[in-house]
GROMACS .gro file of C-alpha atoms in nm:
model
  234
    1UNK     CA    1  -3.616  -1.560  -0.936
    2UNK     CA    2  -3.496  -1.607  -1.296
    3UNK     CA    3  -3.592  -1.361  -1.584
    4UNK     CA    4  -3.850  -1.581  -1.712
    5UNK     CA    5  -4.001  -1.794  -1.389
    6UNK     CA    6  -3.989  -2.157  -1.464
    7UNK     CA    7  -4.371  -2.255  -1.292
    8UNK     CA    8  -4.475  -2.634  -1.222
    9UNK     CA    9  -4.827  -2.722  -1.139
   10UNK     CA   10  -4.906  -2.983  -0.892
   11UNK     CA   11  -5.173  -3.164  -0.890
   12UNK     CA   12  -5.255  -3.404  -0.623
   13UNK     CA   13  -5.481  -3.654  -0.728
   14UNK     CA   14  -5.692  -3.921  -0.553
   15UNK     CA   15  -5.937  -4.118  -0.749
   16UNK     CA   16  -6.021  -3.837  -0.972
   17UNK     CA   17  -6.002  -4.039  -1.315
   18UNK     CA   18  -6.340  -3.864  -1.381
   19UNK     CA   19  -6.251  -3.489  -1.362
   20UNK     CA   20  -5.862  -3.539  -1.424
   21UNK     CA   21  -5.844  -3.539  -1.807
   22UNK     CA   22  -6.077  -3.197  -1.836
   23UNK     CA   23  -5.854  -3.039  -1.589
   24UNK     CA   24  -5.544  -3.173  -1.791
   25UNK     CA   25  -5.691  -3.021  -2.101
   26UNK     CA   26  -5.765  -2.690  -1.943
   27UNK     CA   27  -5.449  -2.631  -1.779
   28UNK     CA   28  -5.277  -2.685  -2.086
   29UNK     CA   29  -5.514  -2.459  -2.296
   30UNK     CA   30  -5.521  -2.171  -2.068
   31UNK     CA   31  -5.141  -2.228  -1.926
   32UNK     CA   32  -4.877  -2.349  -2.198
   33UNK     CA   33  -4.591  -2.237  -2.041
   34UNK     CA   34  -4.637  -2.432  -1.718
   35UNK     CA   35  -4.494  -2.802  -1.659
   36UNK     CA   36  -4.747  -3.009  -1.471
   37UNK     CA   37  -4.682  -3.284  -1.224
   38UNK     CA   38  -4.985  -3.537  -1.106
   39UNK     CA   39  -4.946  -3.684  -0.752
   40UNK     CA   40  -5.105  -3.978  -0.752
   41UNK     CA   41  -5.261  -4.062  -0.397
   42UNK     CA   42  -5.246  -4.401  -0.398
   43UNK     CA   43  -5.576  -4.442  -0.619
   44UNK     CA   44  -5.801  -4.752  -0.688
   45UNK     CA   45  -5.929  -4.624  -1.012
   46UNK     CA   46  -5.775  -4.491  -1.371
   47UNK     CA   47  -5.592  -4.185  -1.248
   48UNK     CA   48  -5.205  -4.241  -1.332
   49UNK     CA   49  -5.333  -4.364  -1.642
   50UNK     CA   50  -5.551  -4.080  -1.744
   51UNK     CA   51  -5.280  -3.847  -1.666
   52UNK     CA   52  -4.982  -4.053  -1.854
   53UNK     CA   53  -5.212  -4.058  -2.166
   54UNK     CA   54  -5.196  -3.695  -2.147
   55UNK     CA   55  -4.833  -3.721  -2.129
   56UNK     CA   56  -4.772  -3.538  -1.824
   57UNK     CA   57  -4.509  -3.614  -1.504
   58UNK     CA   58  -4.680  -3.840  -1.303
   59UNK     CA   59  -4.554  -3.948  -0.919
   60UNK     CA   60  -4.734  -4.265  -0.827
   61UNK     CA   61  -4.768  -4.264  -0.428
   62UNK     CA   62  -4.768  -4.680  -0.328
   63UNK     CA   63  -5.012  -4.601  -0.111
   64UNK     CA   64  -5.277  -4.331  -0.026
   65UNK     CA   65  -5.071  -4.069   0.234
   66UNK     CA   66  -5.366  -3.819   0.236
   67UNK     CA   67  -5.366  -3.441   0.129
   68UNK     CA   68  -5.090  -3.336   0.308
   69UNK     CA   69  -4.827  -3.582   0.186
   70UNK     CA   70  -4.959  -3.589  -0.152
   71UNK     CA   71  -4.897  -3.164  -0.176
   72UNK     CA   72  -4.597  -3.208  -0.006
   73UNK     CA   73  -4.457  -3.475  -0.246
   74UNK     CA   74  -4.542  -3.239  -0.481
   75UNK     CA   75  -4.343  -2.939  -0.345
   76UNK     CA   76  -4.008  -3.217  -0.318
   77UNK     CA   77  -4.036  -3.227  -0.678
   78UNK     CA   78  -4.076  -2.861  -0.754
   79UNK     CA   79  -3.802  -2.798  -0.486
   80UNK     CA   80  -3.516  -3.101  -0.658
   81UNK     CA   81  -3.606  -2.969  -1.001
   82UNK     CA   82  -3.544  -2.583  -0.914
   83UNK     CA   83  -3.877  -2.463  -1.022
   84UNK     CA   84  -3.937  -2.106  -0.893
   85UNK     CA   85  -4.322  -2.091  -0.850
   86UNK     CA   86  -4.504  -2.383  -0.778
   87UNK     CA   87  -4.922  -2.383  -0.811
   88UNK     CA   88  -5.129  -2.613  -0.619
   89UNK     CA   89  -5.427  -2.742  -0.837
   90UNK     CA   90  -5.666  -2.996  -0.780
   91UNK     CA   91  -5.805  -3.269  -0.990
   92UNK     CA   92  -6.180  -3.279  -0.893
   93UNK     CA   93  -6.212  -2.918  -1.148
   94UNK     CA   94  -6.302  -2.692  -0.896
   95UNK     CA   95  -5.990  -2.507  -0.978
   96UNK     CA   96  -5.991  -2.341  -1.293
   97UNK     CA   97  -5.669  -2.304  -1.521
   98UNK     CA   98  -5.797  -1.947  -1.663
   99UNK     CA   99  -5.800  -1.847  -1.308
  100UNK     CA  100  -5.392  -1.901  -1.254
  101UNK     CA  101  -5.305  -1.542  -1.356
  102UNK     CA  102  -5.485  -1.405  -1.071
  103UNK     CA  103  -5.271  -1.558  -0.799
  104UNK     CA  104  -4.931  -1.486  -1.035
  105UNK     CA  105  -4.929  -1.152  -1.088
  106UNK     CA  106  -4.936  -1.078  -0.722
  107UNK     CA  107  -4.603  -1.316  -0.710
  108UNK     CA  108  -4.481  -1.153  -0.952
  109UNK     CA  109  -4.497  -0.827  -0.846
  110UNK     CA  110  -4.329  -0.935  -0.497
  111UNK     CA  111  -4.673  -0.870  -0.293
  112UNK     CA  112  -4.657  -1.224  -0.136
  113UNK     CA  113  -4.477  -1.556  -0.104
  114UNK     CA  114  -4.774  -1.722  -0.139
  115UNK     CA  115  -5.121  -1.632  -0.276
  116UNK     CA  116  -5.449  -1.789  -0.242
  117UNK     CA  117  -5.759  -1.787  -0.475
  118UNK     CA  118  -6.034  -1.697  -0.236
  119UNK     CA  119  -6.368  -1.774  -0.355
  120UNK     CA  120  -6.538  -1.571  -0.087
  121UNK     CA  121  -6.302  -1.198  -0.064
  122UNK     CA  122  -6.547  -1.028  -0.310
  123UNK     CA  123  -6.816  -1.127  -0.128
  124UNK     CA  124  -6.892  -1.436  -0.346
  125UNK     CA  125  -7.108  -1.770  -0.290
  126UNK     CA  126  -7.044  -2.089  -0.371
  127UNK     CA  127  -7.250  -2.425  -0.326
  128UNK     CA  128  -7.097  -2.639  -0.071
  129UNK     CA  129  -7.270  -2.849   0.214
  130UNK     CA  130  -7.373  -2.695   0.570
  131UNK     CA  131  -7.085  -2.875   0.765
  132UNK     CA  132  -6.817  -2.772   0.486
  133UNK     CA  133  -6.925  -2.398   0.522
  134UNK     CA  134  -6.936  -2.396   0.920
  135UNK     CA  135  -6.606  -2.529   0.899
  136UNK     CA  136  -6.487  -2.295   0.640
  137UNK     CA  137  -6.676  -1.987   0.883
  138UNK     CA  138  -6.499  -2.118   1.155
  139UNK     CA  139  -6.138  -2.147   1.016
  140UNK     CA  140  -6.154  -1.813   0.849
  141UNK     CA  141  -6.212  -1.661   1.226
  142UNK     CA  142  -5.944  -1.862   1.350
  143UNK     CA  143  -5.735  -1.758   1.127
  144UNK     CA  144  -5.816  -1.386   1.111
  145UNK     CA  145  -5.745  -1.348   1.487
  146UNK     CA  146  -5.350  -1.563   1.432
  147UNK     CA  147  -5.241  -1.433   1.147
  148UNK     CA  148  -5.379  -1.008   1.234
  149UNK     CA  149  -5.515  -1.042   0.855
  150UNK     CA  150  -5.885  -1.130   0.712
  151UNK     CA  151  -5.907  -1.479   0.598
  152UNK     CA  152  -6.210  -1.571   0.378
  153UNK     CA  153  -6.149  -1.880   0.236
  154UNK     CA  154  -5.877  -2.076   0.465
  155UNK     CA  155  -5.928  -2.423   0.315
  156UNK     CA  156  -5.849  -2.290  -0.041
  157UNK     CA  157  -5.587  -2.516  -0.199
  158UNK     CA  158  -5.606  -2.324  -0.515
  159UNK     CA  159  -5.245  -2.134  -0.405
  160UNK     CA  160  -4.914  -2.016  -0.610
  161UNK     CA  161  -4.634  -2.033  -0.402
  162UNK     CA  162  -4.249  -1.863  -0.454
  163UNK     CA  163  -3.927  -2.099  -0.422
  164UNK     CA  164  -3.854  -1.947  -0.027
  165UNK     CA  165  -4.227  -2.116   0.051
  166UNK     CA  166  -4.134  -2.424  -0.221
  167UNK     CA  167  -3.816  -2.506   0.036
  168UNK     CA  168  -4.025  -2.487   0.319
  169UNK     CA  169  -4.294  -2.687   0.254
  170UNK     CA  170  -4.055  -2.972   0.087
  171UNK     CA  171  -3.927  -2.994   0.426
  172UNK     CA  172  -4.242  -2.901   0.634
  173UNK     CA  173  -4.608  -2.959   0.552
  174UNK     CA  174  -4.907  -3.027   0.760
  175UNK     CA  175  -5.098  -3.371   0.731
  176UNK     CA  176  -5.441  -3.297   0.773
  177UNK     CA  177  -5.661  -3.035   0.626
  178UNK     CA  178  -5.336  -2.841   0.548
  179UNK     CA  179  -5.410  -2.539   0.393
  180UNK     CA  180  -5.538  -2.388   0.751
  181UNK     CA  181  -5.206  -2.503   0.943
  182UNK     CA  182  -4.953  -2.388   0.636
  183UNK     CA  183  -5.067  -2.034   0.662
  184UNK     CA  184  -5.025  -2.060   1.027
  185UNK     CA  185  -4.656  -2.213   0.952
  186UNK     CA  186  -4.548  -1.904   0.694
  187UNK     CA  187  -4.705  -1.661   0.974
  188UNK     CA  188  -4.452  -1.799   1.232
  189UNK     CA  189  -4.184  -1.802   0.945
  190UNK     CA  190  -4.223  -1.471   0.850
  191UNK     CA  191  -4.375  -1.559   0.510
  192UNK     CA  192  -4.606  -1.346   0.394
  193UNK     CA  193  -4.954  -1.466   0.244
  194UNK     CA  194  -5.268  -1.302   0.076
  195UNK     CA  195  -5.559  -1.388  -0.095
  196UNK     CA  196  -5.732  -1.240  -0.436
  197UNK     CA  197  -6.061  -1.330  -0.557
  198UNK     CA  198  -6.121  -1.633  -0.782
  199UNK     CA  199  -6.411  -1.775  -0.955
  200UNK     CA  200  -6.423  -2.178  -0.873
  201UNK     CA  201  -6.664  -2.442  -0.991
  202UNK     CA  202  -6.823  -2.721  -0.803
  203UNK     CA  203  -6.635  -3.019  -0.805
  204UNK     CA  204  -6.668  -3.229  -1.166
  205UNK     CA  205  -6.632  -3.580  -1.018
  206UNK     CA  206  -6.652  -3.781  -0.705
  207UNK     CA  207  -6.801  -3.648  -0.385
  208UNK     CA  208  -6.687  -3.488  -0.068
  209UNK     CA  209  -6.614  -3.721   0.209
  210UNK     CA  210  -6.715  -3.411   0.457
  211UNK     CA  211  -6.997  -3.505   0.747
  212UNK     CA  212  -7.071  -3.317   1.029
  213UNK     CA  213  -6.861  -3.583   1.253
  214UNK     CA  214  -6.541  -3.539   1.036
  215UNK     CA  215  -6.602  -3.135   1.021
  216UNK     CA  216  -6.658  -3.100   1.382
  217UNK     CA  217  -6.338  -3.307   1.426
  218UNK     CA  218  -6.079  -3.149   1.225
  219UNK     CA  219  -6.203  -2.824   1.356
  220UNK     CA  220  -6.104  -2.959   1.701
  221UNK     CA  221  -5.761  -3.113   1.544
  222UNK     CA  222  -5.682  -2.830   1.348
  223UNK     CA  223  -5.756  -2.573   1.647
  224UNK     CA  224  -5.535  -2.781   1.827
  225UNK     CA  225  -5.271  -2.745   1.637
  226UNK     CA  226  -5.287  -2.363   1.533
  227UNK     CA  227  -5.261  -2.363   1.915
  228UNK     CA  228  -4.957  -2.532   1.921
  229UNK     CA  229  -4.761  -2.342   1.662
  230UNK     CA  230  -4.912  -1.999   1.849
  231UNK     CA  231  -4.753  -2.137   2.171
  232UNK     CA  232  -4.374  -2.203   1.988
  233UNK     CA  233  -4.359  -1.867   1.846
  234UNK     CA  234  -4.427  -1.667   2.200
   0.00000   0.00000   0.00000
């Protein structure tokens, strides 16, 4: 890593033309330093155009590839532009900008490859519907007994990642609900993760498409795959 880290932000973005300017705003009030890139999903509304008024980089998807490929879009950039800490931020305002130093310093310091803001480590609560939190109980046990580490908060996307775990997920990045597999796929790299505790806000705009159908599926799709990657490695 270069004496002074060069550190892009990427924000994947999916109809967010409500929450996206605040979040623009923040980031560049409470981080300066940091060059921002927008990923934008495939969106029906105003979101590339709220985020080129700002006057930030802006990758227009030409159609909607979902979280995963959205991120990991993100991560090519970061990766072809030789940026050596990327931050994963999204555009709904849950994740907030003053926040970002938490998950750097650990980086920094060489404690991790990646970090993610947990919004449950320090025994925290935060608002989100039943099948969202059964999910989120359920991953975190999952995970705990894969990775031989407590997991709290397994679907955080709010993450700052060095350039070894840039490369890898330019080349390599889970599809759906990502964050739980991606741990899973730095585990069987030999990456190492962590979380710290971070303060996040309900989301500012839009609403989460989460039912207890589409939790109690990707929990069955997700274990799945964890399953998978535990059965390569042995």
């Amino acid at each position: 890593m270069s004496a002074v880290p060069r550190v892009l932000a990427i924000l994947p973005a999916y109809n967010e033309e409500e929450s996206l300017g605040a979040v623009l705003a923040a980031l560049g009030h409470a981080a300066p330093g940091i060059d921002v890139v927008v990923v934008d999903d495939g969106s029906r509304d105003r979101t590339r155009e709220v985020a080129r008024a700002v006057g930030v980089q802006v990758l227009a998807l030409p159609f909607n590839l979902g979280i995963g490929g959205a991120v990991q879009t993100g991560y090519q950039y970061a990766r072809d532009r030789g940026y050596d800490v990327a931050v994963q931020v999204d555009a709904d305002g849950q994740h907030l900008p003053s926040e970002l130093s938490k998950l750097l310093e650990p980086l920094a310091r060489g404690e991790a490859d990646l970090v993610a803001g947990s919004r449950f480590a320090a025994g925290g609560a935060y608002p989100s519907s039943l099948p969202r939190r059964a999910g989120i109980w359920y991953f975190a046990w999952l995970l705990t007994a894969v990775l031989g580490r407590r997991v709290t908060d397994p679907t955080s996307g709010f993450r700052a990642a060095n350039r070894r775990v840039i490369d890898l997920f330019a080349g390599e990045y889970p599809t759906d609900y990502p964050e739980v597999d991606s741990l899973v796929l730095l585990h069987r790299r030999g990456l190492r993760s962590r979380e710290v505790p971070v303060t996040m806000a309900p989301r500012q705009g839009g609403k989460s498409s989460i039912s207890w159908f589409r939790s109690l599926y990707y929990m069955a799709k997700v274990s799945l795959s964890v399953v998978i990657q535990v059965v390569r490695t042995t």
